[in-house]
Short mmCIF file of C-alpha atoms and ligand atoms in Angstrom, two decimals:
data_model
loop_
_atom_site.label_atom_id
_atom_site.label_comp_id
_atom_site.label_asym_id
_atom_site.label_seq_id
_atom_site.Cartn_x
_atom_site.Cartn_y
_atom_site.Cartn_z
CA MET A 186 -30.88 106.21 111.59
CA THR A 187 -27.75 108.45 112.85
CA ARG A 188 -24.80 107.67 112.31
CA ALA A 189 -21.76 108.31 114.25
CA SER A 190 -19.42 109.83 111.37
CA GLU A 191 -22.41 111.82 109.81
CA ASN A 192 -20.28 115.04 111.28
CA ALA A 193 -17.75 117.89 109.78
CA ALA A 194 -16.92 116.72 106.83
CA PRO A 195 -13.45 117.39 105.75
CA ARG A 196 -12.75 119.02 102.19
CA GLY A 197 -12.43 116.47 99.54
CA VAL A 198 -13.29 114.76 96.12
CA LEU A 199 -15.75 112.98 95.16
CA VAL A 200 -15.09 110.06 92.62
CA VAL A 201 -18.35 109.45 90.38
CA ASP A 202 -18.26 105.47 89.96
CA LEU A 203 -18.87 105.71 86.26
CA GLY A 204 -19.00 101.20 86.49
CA ALA A 205 -15.52 100.05 85.72
CA GLN A 206 -13.90 97.80 88.86
CA TYR A 207 -11.30 101.70 89.20
CA ALA A 208 -13.46 103.96 91.55
CA GLN A 209 -12.26 102.29 94.88
CA LEU A 210 -8.58 102.62 93.46
CA ILE A 211 -8.71 105.97 92.59
CA ALA A 212 -10.45 106.77 95.66
CA ARG A 213 -7.88 105.28 97.55
CA ARG A 214 -5.25 107.19 95.87
CA VAL A 215 -6.63 110.07 96.60
CA ARG A 216 -6.38 109.29 100.35
CA GLU A 217 -3.11 108.45 99.54
CA ALA A 218 -2.19 111.72 98.84
CA ASN A 219 -3.79 112.72 102.15
CA ALA A 220 -7.21 114.50 101.09
CA TRP A 221 -10.64 113.39 101.97
CA SER A 222 -12.81 111.14 98.94
CA GLU A 223 -15.88 109.58 98.92
CA ILE A 224 -17.40 107.35 95.74
CA ALA A 225 -21.16 108.04 94.51
CA PRO A 226 -22.95 106.40 91.49
CA PRO A 227 -23.93 109.23 88.83
CA ALA A 228 -27.23 109.03 89.20
CA ARG A 229 -25.89 110.31 92.94
CA ALA A 230 -23.23 112.41 92.49
CA LEU A 231 -25.04 116.09 92.21
CA GLU A 232 -26.95 115.04 95.79
CA VAL A 233 -23.35 113.54 98.03
CA ALA A 234 -22.00 116.56 95.81
CA ARG A 235 -23.64 119.00 97.45
CA ARG A 236 -23.61 117.17 100.61
CA MET A 237 -19.86 117.32 100.46
CA ASN A 238 -17.31 119.27 101.36
CA LEU A 239 -16.42 119.75 98.26
CA ALA A 240 -13.01 120.51 96.40
CA GLY A 241 -12.87 118.56 93.12
CA ILE A 242 -14.41 115.63 91.30
CA ILE A 243 -13.10 112.71 89.42
CA LEU A 244 -15.22 110.72 86.46
CA SER A 245 -13.81 107.02 86.84
CA GLY A 246 -13.70 104.77 83.48
CA GLY A 247 -16.66 102.37 82.63
CA PRO A 248 -16.76 99.94 80.83
CA ALA A 249 -19.92 101.62 78.17
CA SER A 250 -19.42 103.70 75.01
CA VAL A 251 -21.08 107.03 75.40
CA TYR A 252 -23.10 106.14 72.78
CA ALA A 253 -24.45 102.60 74.42
CA PRO A 254 -28.14 102.34 75.03
CA ASP A 255 -27.69 102.19 78.75
CA ALA A 256 -24.69 104.52 79.30
CA PRO A 257 -24.97 105.79 82.35
CA LYS A 258 -26.15 109.45 82.74
CA VAL A 259 -23.76 111.63 83.98
CA PRO A 260 -25.57 115.47 85.38
CA ARG A 261 -23.72 118.12 82.75
CA GLU A 262 -24.81 120.33 86.54
CA LEU A 263 -21.53 118.41 88.01
CA LEU A 264 -19.09 120.12 85.46
CA GLU A 265 -21.08 123.77 86.49
CA LEU A 266 -19.92 123.68 90.02
CA GLY A 267 -17.10 125.26 89.90
CA VAL A 268 -14.71 122.92 90.89
CA PRO A 269 -11.95 121.07 89.12
CA VAL A 270 -12.75 117.81 87.50
CA LEU A 271 -10.53 115.41 86.15
CA GLY A 272 -12.42 112.55 83.23
CA ILE A 273 -10.34 109.17 83.24
CA CYS A 274 -11.40 106.80 80.16
CA TYR A 275 -14.96 107.14 79.91
CA GLY A 276 -15.71 110.05 82.19
CA MET A 277 -12.82 111.79 79.79
CA GLN A 278 -14.95 110.91 76.44
CA TRP A 279 -17.98 111.65 78.50
CA MET A 280 -16.98 115.45 78.88
CA MET A 281 -15.57 115.95 75.49
CA GLN A 282 -19.07 114.28 73.84
CA VAL A 283 -21.24 117.35 76.47
CA LEU A 284 -18.55 120.38 75.78
CA ASP A 285 -19.26 120.14 71.87
CA GLY A 286 -16.08 118.15 71.04
CA ASP A 287 -16.70 114.55 69.17
CA VAL A 288 -15.96 110.89 70.01
CA GLN A 289 -15.99 108.18 68.10
CA ALA A 290 -17.22 105.35 68.39
CA SER A 291 -15.83 101.51 67.93
CA SER A 292 -15.70 98.01 68.50
CA LYS A 293 -11.91 97.77 68.61
CA ARG A 294 -10.04 98.60 72.50
CA GLU A 295 -6.95 99.73 72.70
CA PHE A 296 -5.91 97.69 75.85
CA GLY A 297 -2.37 97.48 77.59
CA ARG A 298 0.90 100.00 78.50
CA THR A 299 1.45 102.25 75.89
CA SER A 300 4.01 105.37 75.96
CA ILE A 301 2.91 108.91 75.56
CA GLU A 302 4.20 112.00 75.15
CA ILE A 303 3.88 115.23 76.95
CA HIS A 304 3.69 117.97 75.02
CA HIS A 305 3.00 120.52 78.03
CA PRO A 306 3.71 119.85 81.56
CA GLU A 307 1.15 122.03 82.94
CA GLY A 308 -2.05 121.14 85.40
CA VAL A 309 -2.71 117.44 86.42
CA LEU A 310 0.79 116.67 84.36
CA GLU A 311 3.15 119.20 86.32
CA ALA A 312 6.24 118.37 86.47
CA ILE A 313 6.21 115.08 84.21
CA ASP A 314 7.47 116.38 81.25
CA GLY A 315 9.22 113.95 78.13
CA ARG A 316 7.55 110.65 77.55
CA THR A 317 6.44 108.12 79.99
CA VAL A 318 4.48 104.81 80.02
CA VAL A 319 0.74 104.79 80.54
CA TRP A 320 -1.96 101.90 81.27
CA MET A 321 -4.69 102.29 78.27
CA SER A 322 -7.91 100.47 78.08
CA HIS A 323 -10.82 102.10 75.89
CA GLY A 324 -12.60 101.36 72.98
CA ASP A 325 -14.01 104.44 71.46
CA LYS A 326 -11.60 107.41 71.12
CA VAL A 327 -11.85 111.25 71.23
CA THR A 328 -11.44 112.66 67.89
CA ARG A 329 -12.10 116.44 68.18
CA ILE A 330 -11.94 118.80 71.17
CA PRO A 331 -13.66 121.29 72.31
CA GLU A 332 -12.31 124.21 71.44
CA SER A 333 -11.54 125.89 75.40
CA PHE A 334 -8.97 122.56 75.76
CA ARG A 335 -6.19 121.48 74.74
CA THR A 336 -4.12 118.63 73.99
CA LEU A 337 -1.16 118.53 76.81
CA ALA A 338 -0.05 114.56 75.79
CA SER A 339 -0.79 112.26 72.75
CA SER A 340 0.33 108.73 72.22
CA PRO A 341 1.42 107.22 69.01
CA ASP A 342 -2.48 105.48 68.59
CA CYS A 343 -3.87 108.11 70.94
CA GLU A 344 -4.00 111.56 70.00
CA PHE A 345 -5.76 113.54 72.88
CA ALA A 346 -4.03 111.48 75.26
CA ALA A 347 -4.20 113.86 78.01
CA VAL A 348 -6.26 117.48 77.53
CA GLY A 349 -7.27 119.99 79.72
CA ASP A 350 -8.32 123.85 80.34
CA ALA A 351 -6.51 124.85 82.43
CA ALA A 352 -9.18 128.31 82.86
CA ARG A 353 -11.99 125.72 84.32
CA GLY A 354 -9.91 123.57 86.24
CA LEU A 355 -11.19 120.57 83.75
CA TYR A 356 -9.01 117.95 82.62
CA GLY A 357 -9.42 114.37 80.78
CA VAL A 358 -6.90 111.24 80.77
CA GLN A 359 -7.49 108.54 77.99
CA PHE A 360 -5.76 106.56 80.41
CA HIS A 361 -5.85 104.70 83.55
CA PRO A 362 -3.25 107.41 86.57
CA GLU A 363 -4.86 104.99 89.33
CA VAL A 364 -3.35 101.97 88.37
CA THR A 365 0.52 100.86 89.20
CA HIS A 366 1.17 100.16 85.17
CA THR A 367 0.92 104.12 84.93
CA VAL A 368 4.41 105.14 85.85
CA ARG A 369 3.27 108.75 87.23
CA GLY A 370 -0.19 108.28 87.50
CA ARG A 371 0.53 108.16 91.48
CA GLU A 372 2.09 111.61 90.82
CA LEU A 373 -0.62 112.78 88.01
CA LEU A 374 -3.59 112.16 90.68
CA GLU A 375 -1.60 113.95 93.41
CA ASN A 376 -1.33 116.96 90.94
CA PHE A 377 -5.16 116.89 90.75
CA VAL A 378 -5.37 116.89 94.16
CA TRP A 379 -2.98 119.16 95.21
CA ARG A 380 -2.38 121.55 92.55
CA VAL A 381 -5.73 121.94 90.96
CA CYS A 382 -8.02 121.08 93.42
CA ASN A 383 -5.86 123.01 95.96
CA LEU A 384 -6.14 120.39 98.50
CA PRO A 385 -3.77 120.85 101.53
CA GLY A 386 -3.06 117.18 101.75
CA ASP A 387 -3.41 117.17 105.64
CA TRP A 388 -6.48 114.31 105.54
CA THR A 389 -4.60 111.34 107.46
CA SER A 390 -6.24 108.37 108.17
CA GLY A 391 -5.12 108.91 112.46
CA SER A 392 -6.97 111.98 112.19
CA ILE A 393 -10.17 110.50 111.47
CA VAL A 394 -10.12 109.34 114.41
CA GLU A 395 -11.01 112.22 116.24
CA ARG A 396 -13.28 113.02 114.00
CA GLU A 397 -14.77 109.86 114.73
CA VAL A 398 -14.45 110.00 118.70
CA ALA A 399 -16.16 113.53 118.78
CA ALA A 400 -18.71 111.98 116.34
CA ILE A 401 -19.50 108.82 118.54
CA ARG A 402 -19.00 111.20 122.03
CA ALA A 403 -22.18 113.31 119.87
CA LEU A 404 -24.13 110.47 119.20
CA VAL A 405 -24.22 107.72 122.57
CA GLY A 406 -24.51 111.73 124.75
CA SER A 407 -22.87 111.44 128.13
CA ASP A 408 -24.33 108.43 129.42
CA GLY A 409 -25.25 106.16 126.57
CA GLU A 410 -23.80 102.74 126.43
CA VAL A 411 -22.36 100.33 123.48
CA VAL A 412 -22.36 96.61 122.57
CA LEU A 413 -20.00 95.26 120.29
CA GLY A 414 -19.22 91.76 119.28
CA LEU A 415 -15.46 91.73 119.41
CA SER A 416 -14.23 89.20 116.91
CA GLY A 417 -10.77 90.05 117.20
CA GLY A 418 -10.54 90.48 113.58
CA VAL A 419 -8.85 93.73 112.40
CA ASP A 420 -12.16 95.75 112.10
CA SER A 421 -14.29 94.82 115.45
CA SER A 422 -11.33 95.29 117.04
CA VAL A 423 -10.26 98.97 115.46
CA ALA A 424 -14.31 100.02 115.77
CA ALA A 425 -13.62 98.87 119.49
CA LEU A 426 -10.90 100.80 119.58
CA ILE A 427 -11.95 104.02 118.73
CA MET A 428 -14.86 103.37 120.59
CA HIS A 429 -13.32 102.88 123.91
CA GLU A 430 -11.45 106.13 123.06
CA ALA A 431 -14.65 107.79 122.78
CA ILE A 432 -16.64 106.75 125.72
CA GLY A 433 -14.10 104.32 128.38
CA ALA A 434 -16.18 101.49 130.33
CA ARG A 435 -19.28 102.36 128.45
CA LEU A 436 -18.50 100.22 125.46
CA HIS A 437 -18.83 96.48 126.34
CA CYS A 438 -17.32 94.28 124.57
CA ILE A 439 -18.40 90.99 123.55
CA PHE A 440 -16.05 88.25 122.58
CA VAL A 441 -17.44 84.49 121.72
CA ASP A 442 -15.39 81.77 121.92
CA ASN A 443 -17.12 79.67 119.63
CA GLY A 444 -15.23 76.43 119.55
CA LEU A 445 -13.81 77.07 116.53
CA LEU A 446 -11.27 79.12 117.23
CA ARG A 447 -7.48 79.07 116.21
CA LYS A 448 -4.79 78.04 118.65
CA GLY A 449 -3.95 80.90 121.62
CA GLU A 450 -6.80 83.18 120.16
CA ARG A 451 -8.89 83.76 122.69
CA ALA A 452 -5.68 84.28 125.35
CA ALA A 453 -4.59 87.12 122.92
CA VAL A 454 -8.39 89.16 122.71
CA GLU A 455 -8.15 88.61 126.70
CA ARG A 456 -4.22 89.76 127.10
CA VAL A 457 -5.35 92.86 124.68
CA PHE A 458 -8.59 94.06 125.06
CA GLY A 459 -8.99 93.02 128.57
CA GLN A 460 -5.45 93.53 130.19
CA HIS A 461 -3.95 95.78 127.94
CA PHE A 462 -6.34 98.24 126.92
CA HIS A 463 -9.01 97.49 130.29
CA MET A 464 -12.03 97.31 128.06
CA ASP A 465 -14.94 95.78 129.32
CA LEU A 466 -14.56 92.42 127.83
CA LEU A 467 -17.26 89.76 128.19
CA VAL A 468 -16.34 86.31 126.90
CA VAL A 469 -18.68 83.80 126.94
CA ASP A 470 -17.96 79.92 126.70
CA ALA A 471 -20.43 78.80 123.75
CA ALA A 472 -17.80 75.77 122.74
CA ASP A 473 -20.66 73.41 123.87
CA GLN A 474 -23.52 75.30 122.62
CA PHE A 475 -22.06 75.46 119.34
CA LEU A 476 -20.07 72.56 118.53
CA GLY A 477 -23.71 70.54 120.02
CA GLN A 478 -25.94 72.63 117.45
CA LEU A 479 -22.79 71.00 114.81
CA LYS A 480 -22.99 67.56 115.18
CA GLY A 481 -23.46 65.36 112.60
CA ILE A 482 -23.93 68.15 110.28
CA THR A 483 -20.92 68.03 107.21
CA ASP A 484 -22.79 69.55 104.41
CA PRO A 485 -21.03 73.52 104.57
CA GLU A 486 -23.80 75.51 103.86
CA ALA A 487 -25.55 73.71 106.95
CA LYS A 488 -22.58 74.61 109.20
CA ARG A 489 -22.70 78.07 108.38
CA LYS A 490 -26.23 78.68 108.66
CA SER A 491 -26.15 77.16 112.33
CA ILE A 492 -23.04 78.61 113.50
CA GLY A 493 -24.55 82.01 112.15
CA ARG A 494 -27.89 81.10 114.31
CA GLU A 495 -26.11 80.19 117.34
CA PHE A 496 -24.07 83.86 117.10
CA VAL A 497 -27.11 85.44 117.19
CA GLU A 498 -28.46 83.91 119.75
CA VAL A 499 -26.13 84.10 121.95
CA PHE A 500 -25.28 87.24 121.06
CA ARG A 501 -28.44 88.29 121.98
CA ARG A 502 -29.06 86.42 125.16
CA GLU A 503 -25.52 87.99 126.75
CA ALA A 504 -26.30 91.64 125.39
CA LYS A 505 -29.64 91.61 127.52
CA ARG A 506 -26.92 92.01 130.78
CA PHE A 507 -26.02 95.75 129.12
CA ASN A 508 -29.73 96.50 129.49
CA LYS A 509 -28.90 100.28 129.19
CA ALA A 510 -26.73 99.66 125.98
CA HIS A 511 -29.13 101.24 123.22
CA PHE A 512 -26.17 101.59 120.98
CA LEU A 513 -24.51 98.52 118.53
CA GLY A 514 -21.02 99.29 117.47
CA GLN A 515 -20.14 97.50 114.27
CA GLY A 516 -16.93 97.49 112.60
CA THR A 517 -18.14 97.80 108.94
CA LEU A 518 -16.43 99.45 106.61
CA TYR A 519 -16.49 101.53 103.66
CA PRO A 520 -16.40 98.77 100.44
CA ASP A 521 -19.24 97.20 102.39
CA VAL A 522 -21.41 100.20 102.09
CA ILE A 523 -20.37 102.32 98.56
CA GLU A 524 -23.57 101.59 95.98
CA SER A 525 -21.84 99.58 93.15
CA VAL A 526 -23.39 100.34 90.01
CA ASN A 527 -23.74 98.50 87.20
CA VAL A 528 -20.74 97.31 85.38
CA HIS A 529 -22.53 97.43 82.20
CA GLY A 530 -22.81 101.29 83.04
CA GLY A 531 -26.90 101.58 83.25
CA ASN A 532 -27.75 103.78 85.85
CA THR A 533 -29.16 101.26 89.00
CA ALA A 534 -27.27 101.73 92.40
CA VAL A 535 -27.32 98.89 94.06
CA ILE A 536 -27.22 98.82 97.67
CA LYS A 537 -24.60 95.87 98.42
CA SER A 538 -25.70 94.03 101.59
CA HIS A 539 -24.03 95.01 104.86
CA HIS A 540 -22.41 91.64 105.94
CA ASN A 541 -22.12 92.94 109.49
CA VAL A 542 -20.94 91.07 112.68
CA GLY A 543 -22.26 87.43 112.46
CA GLY A 544 -25.43 88.83 110.39
CA LEU A 545 -26.95 90.10 113.29
CA PRO A 546 -31.09 91.20 113.00
CA GLU A 547 -32.18 94.16 113.01
CA ASP A 548 -34.94 93.40 115.29
CA LEU A 549 -32.44 93.96 117.84
CA ASP A 550 -33.42 97.33 117.87
CA MET A 551 -30.60 99.28 118.37
CA GLN A 552 -28.80 102.39 117.06
CA LEU A 553 -25.63 101.66 114.83
CA VAL A 554 -22.74 103.03 115.87
CA GLU A 555 -20.65 103.00 112.94
CA PRO A 556 -17.08 104.81 113.21
CA LEU A 557 -15.24 103.00 110.17
CA ARG A 558 -18.05 103.26 107.85
CA GLU A 559 -15.85 105.82 105.65
CA LEU A 560 -13.09 104.06 105.94
CA PHE A 561 -10.19 101.57 103.27
CA LYS A 562 -9.18 97.84 104.85
CA ASP A 563 -5.59 99.97 105.41
CA GLU A 564 -6.59 102.61 106.77
CA VAL A 565 -8.33 101.00 109.34
CA ARG A 566 -4.57 99.16 109.87
CA ALA A 567 -2.95 102.12 109.69
CA ILE A 568 -5.63 103.51 112.25
CA GLY A 569 -4.87 100.46 114.64
CA ARG A 570 -0.82 100.87 114.56
CA HIS A 571 -1.39 104.70 115.29
CA LEU A 572 -4.04 103.20 118.17
CA GLY A 573 -0.93 100.95 119.47
CA LEU A 574 -3.21 97.80 118.58
CA ALA A 575 -0.31 94.84 118.69
CA PRO A 576 1.03 93.74 114.87
CA GLU A 577 -0.51 90.37 115.91
CA ILE A 578 -4.03 92.04 115.56
CA VAL A 579 -3.04 94.37 112.98
CA GLU A 580 -1.14 92.46 110.61
CA ARG A 581 -3.51 89.68 110.93
CA GLN A 582 -4.50 87.27 108.22
CA PRO A 583 -8.25 87.11 107.46
CA PHE A 584 -10.34 84.78 109.53
CA PRO A 585 -13.62 83.79 108.16
CA GLY A 586 -16.72 84.56 110.45
CA PRO A 587 -17.66 79.99 111.24
CA GLY A 588 -14.04 79.70 111.92
CA LEU A 589 -12.24 76.35 111.86
CA ALA A 590 -15.64 74.71 110.97
CA VAL A 591 -14.88 75.36 107.45
CA ARG A 592 -11.53 74.59 107.63
CA CYS A 593 -12.47 70.65 109.39
CA LEU A 594 -13.99 68.69 106.48
CA GLY A 595 -16.79 66.12 107.49
CA ASN A 596 -17.38 65.54 111.93
CA LEU A 597 -16.69 68.44 113.84
CA THR A 598 -15.65 66.68 116.90
CA ARG A 599 -13.63 68.57 119.73
CA GLU A 600 -10.92 65.22 118.93
CA ARG A 601 -10.76 66.73 115.28
CA LEU A 602 -10.61 70.10 115.74
CA ASN A 603 -8.10 69.97 117.86
CA VAL A 604 -6.49 68.59 115.54
CA LEU A 605 -5.97 71.41 112.78
CA ARG A 606 -5.81 74.08 115.24
CA GLU A 607 -2.29 72.38 116.30
CA ALA A 608 -1.27 71.47 112.67
CA ASP A 609 -2.30 75.19 111.86
CA HIS A 610 -0.60 76.43 114.61
CA ILE A 611 2.40 75.21 112.63
CA VAL A 612 1.93 76.41 109.60
CA THR A 613 1.78 79.34 110.25
CA THR A 614 4.69 79.76 113.12
CA GLU A 615 6.82 78.41 111.02
CA ILE A 616 6.26 80.80 107.47
CA GLU A 617 5.67 83.50 109.86
CA ALA A 618 8.68 82.73 111.29
CA ALA A 619 10.64 82.02 108.10
CA GLY A 620 9.85 85.57 107.08
CA ALA A 621 7.53 83.91 104.28
CA ASP A 622 4.49 85.29 105.59
CA LYS A 623 5.22 88.96 103.55
CA GLY A 624 3.39 89.79 101.02
CA LEU A 625 0.32 85.91 101.57
CA TRP A 626 -3.09 86.63 101.58
CA GLN A 627 -3.57 83.73 104.02
CA TYR A 628 -1.89 80.77 104.87
CA PHE A 629 -3.74 78.39 106.77
CA ALA A 630 -4.60 74.44 107.37
CA VAL A 631 -7.65 72.31 106.72
CA LEU A 632 -8.37 68.74 107.67
CA LEU A 633 -9.42 66.35 105.74
CA PRO A 634 -11.71 63.54 106.10
CA VAL A 635 -10.04 61.18 103.96
CA LYS A 636 -7.58 58.40 105.78
CA SER A 637 -4.52 56.95 104.27
CA VAL A 638 -1.88 53.96 105.52
CA GLY A 639 1.63 55.23 106.38
CA VAL A 640 5.02 53.94 108.54
CA MET A 641 6.03 55.68 111.49
CA GLY A 642 9.40 53.83 113.84
CA ASP A 643 7.69 49.76 112.75
CA VAL A 644 4.29 51.18 113.49
CA ARG A 645 1.38 51.07 110.14
CA THR A 646 -0.13 54.24 110.89
CA TYR A 647 -3.92 55.04 109.28
CA GLU A 648 -5.05 58.85 110.01
CA GLU A 649 -6.30 62.05 108.23
CA ALA A 650 -4.53 64.17 105.79
CA CYS A 651 -3.93 67.85 106.23
CA ALA A 652 -3.96 69.99 103.54
CA LEU A 653 -1.90 73.44 103.24
CA ARG A 654 -3.48 76.42 101.91
CA VAL A 655 -1.09 79.39 100.95
CA VAL A 656 -2.36 82.10 98.78
CA GLN A 657 -1.53 85.66 97.73
CA SER A 658 -4.56 88.11 96.93
CA GLU A 659 -5.64 91.69 96.26
CA ASP A 660 -8.78 91.39 97.89
CA GLY A 661 -9.93 87.69 98.48
CA MET A 662 -11.84 87.70 95.57
CA THR A 663 -9.18 85.61 92.75
CA ALA A 664 -6.24 84.21 94.85
CA ASP A 665 -3.14 82.59 93.41
CA TRP A 666 -1.52 79.46 94.91
CA VAL A 667 1.92 80.43 96.49
CA GLN A 668 5.43 78.07 96.07
CA LEU A 669 6.73 78.29 99.36
CA PRO A 670 10.55 77.13 99.50
CA LYS A 671 11.11 73.64 99.79
CA GLU A 672 13.19 73.77 102.99
CA LEU A 673 9.98 75.52 104.83
CA LEU A 674 7.32 73.44 103.09
CA GLY A 675 9.36 70.01 104.59
CA ARG A 676 10.16 71.51 107.62
CA ILE A 677 6.07 71.96 107.91
CA SER A 678 5.33 68.92 106.73
CA ASN A 679 7.51 66.86 109.47
CA ARG A 680 6.30 69.04 111.97
CA ILE A 681 3.26 68.08 111.68
CA ILE A 682 3.28 64.54 110.92
CA ASN A 683 5.62 63.93 113.67
CA GLU A 684 3.96 66.06 116.03
CA VAL A 685 0.59 66.28 115.83
CA ARG A 686 -1.42 63.03 116.35
CA GLY A 687 -4.29 62.09 113.94
CA ILE A 688 -2.77 63.56 110.64
CA ASN A 689 0.21 61.30 108.73
CA ARG A 690 -0.20 63.16 105.68
CA VAL A 691 0.46 67.14 104.26
CA VAL A 692 -0.49 67.46 100.87
CA LEU A 693 -0.29 71.09 98.90
CA ASP A 694 -3.49 72.66 97.83
CA ILE A 695 -2.31 74.58 93.96
CA SER A 696 -5.69 75.57 93.19
CA SER A 697 -6.40 79.43 91.98
CA LYS A 698 -9.20 80.83 92.32
CA PRO A 699 -11.10 81.13 90.37
CA PRO A 700 -12.02 78.63 89.69
CA GLY A 701 -11.42 77.06 93.43
CA THR A 702 -11.84 78.88 96.52
CA ILE A 703 -9.75 80.20 98.99
CA GLU A 704 -11.50 78.22 102.13
CA TRP A 705 -12.75 74.59 101.13
CA GLU A 706 -15.86 75.24 102.63
P1 XMP B 1073 -13.68 82.08 99.68
O1 XMP B 1073 -13.46 81.34 100.07
O2 XMP B 1073 -15.05 82.77 99.12
O3 XMP B 1073 -13.01 83.05 100.46
O4 XMP B 1073 -12.26 82.30 98.09
C1 XMP B 1073 -12.39 84.78 100.32
C2 XMP B 1073 -12.59 85.39 101.81
O5 XMP B 1073 -13.00 85.71 102.55
C3 XMP B 1073 -13.10 84.71 103.90
N1 XMP B 1073 -14.39 84.19 103.99
C4 XMP B 1073 -14.90 85.00 105.16
N2 XMP B 1073 -14.57 86.07 105.76
N3 XMP B 1073 -17.17 85.41 106.80
C5 XMP B 1073 -16.12 85.75 106.60
O6 XMP B 1073 -15.84 87.39 107.00
C6 XMP B 1073 -17.31 83.60 106.06
O7 XMP B 1073 -18.25 83.52 106.72
C7 XMP B 1073 -16.13 83.62 104.78
N4 XMP B 1073 -16.07 83.13 104.48
C8 XMP B 1073 -14.74 82.76 103.34
C9 XMP B 1073 -12.28 84.05 103.04
O8 XMP B 1073 -11.12 83.84 104.26
C10 XMP B 1073 -11.15 84.88 102.19
O9 XMP B 1073 -10.31 85.45 102.48
#
């Protein structure tokens, strides 16, 4: 399958993922230094290195020991490609071992912050002198370095905290420069990128737009048409903007109103994409179809399955209107397509399953156009801003594909969805008005099928309860509940109970993930 982003690769750094969770972070740091980066598992590293316009290689850390039977098999040829290599933690140990140094196995881990003393501020440590705090997390330890290397820094427990062979551009650090606990880690990685690899630092996420626009034009041709499922989320919105820039009215966006949207969502999409950007936007009113199918379903998985099925049905039906379109646009991101290595360091690359818009089936028989395939979420947001996308969309909190269905516990009726929509609107607008949304991952209301007794004025009420879910998170994989100021909570609660008929009690969800999940269903 041809993809829109295979043209004209910029010079960049290959990050070899040796099985820890840090490879993505390293790749992002390289990009923050305005240099291109790609991630590959060790089994594919050589192939990717040869395909890329390679300026340097970073070997990530990993949980394995170089002596473990299932330790990642890194091809030695990576050290012979004539480009600089930085080994981090396990990556350093591997490099030391293959270059005839010694590594001592240990079952004890050195973990946490430690101070290193820099003996030679050169190479990756250029302009970083004296003492500085770094983050260590390793078991095995280098006990002898190869002859061509010298020790650049040491800690009380680790003689070879940083080593280098300047002539060959090979460096190793036992600590993790990519994490923020390593105070000068960013500078270290910038040194590697700018000074050691000699990259000019001219790659910006904005510059990728030009490249992608050219690639889309080349792929789609002068009369090809693209259909895209626009959800109004950041990814599909930015993908739409890039494609629109490339082919204008030959991009057809389909927005499905499934009756499970938040208040004002459909109007915002119509305003931003239809009126402001003048895109060809088809808004499909399918609320009856979705809610009809969902009638009586209360099981969370059954709800999700029903919504997924209906979405495919609606999209298929509506896409037929554009029967000249042989291309399907998608907002797939880099983390969705990175091949991840087995966390125990094994070499078996597992391809993460794509989570594409509504799980569209392969048999749509259309060629994919995925302009965000090589980008991280924060880069997609930067491009959105660069292209003039309204903050209400660029900064939007994540919203699940099944929409309010997974926040309206129990039966999904139009009435209950309206009650939830109003309550949710109060939660979001109050939090944003108070400026309390900064740093929050998500903040929303959940309608519970639990009735309790209340009193309003002199009247007894018997209505449902609403839960507030407010969380902080880096990536949605783990999350902490957030303590909002009492006055703000009070205002939200008062407004919901006074203004939303159908809710007479507001409760606060104080569960973290794990063991809770962010959504209730
Ligand atoms: P959970 O509830 O699993 O959610 O802790 C983690 C993050 O994923 C979002 N989420 C979804 N996003 N389709 C999506 O695109 C879905 O079906 C879906 N379910 C959950 C959720 O909002 C949170 O940010």
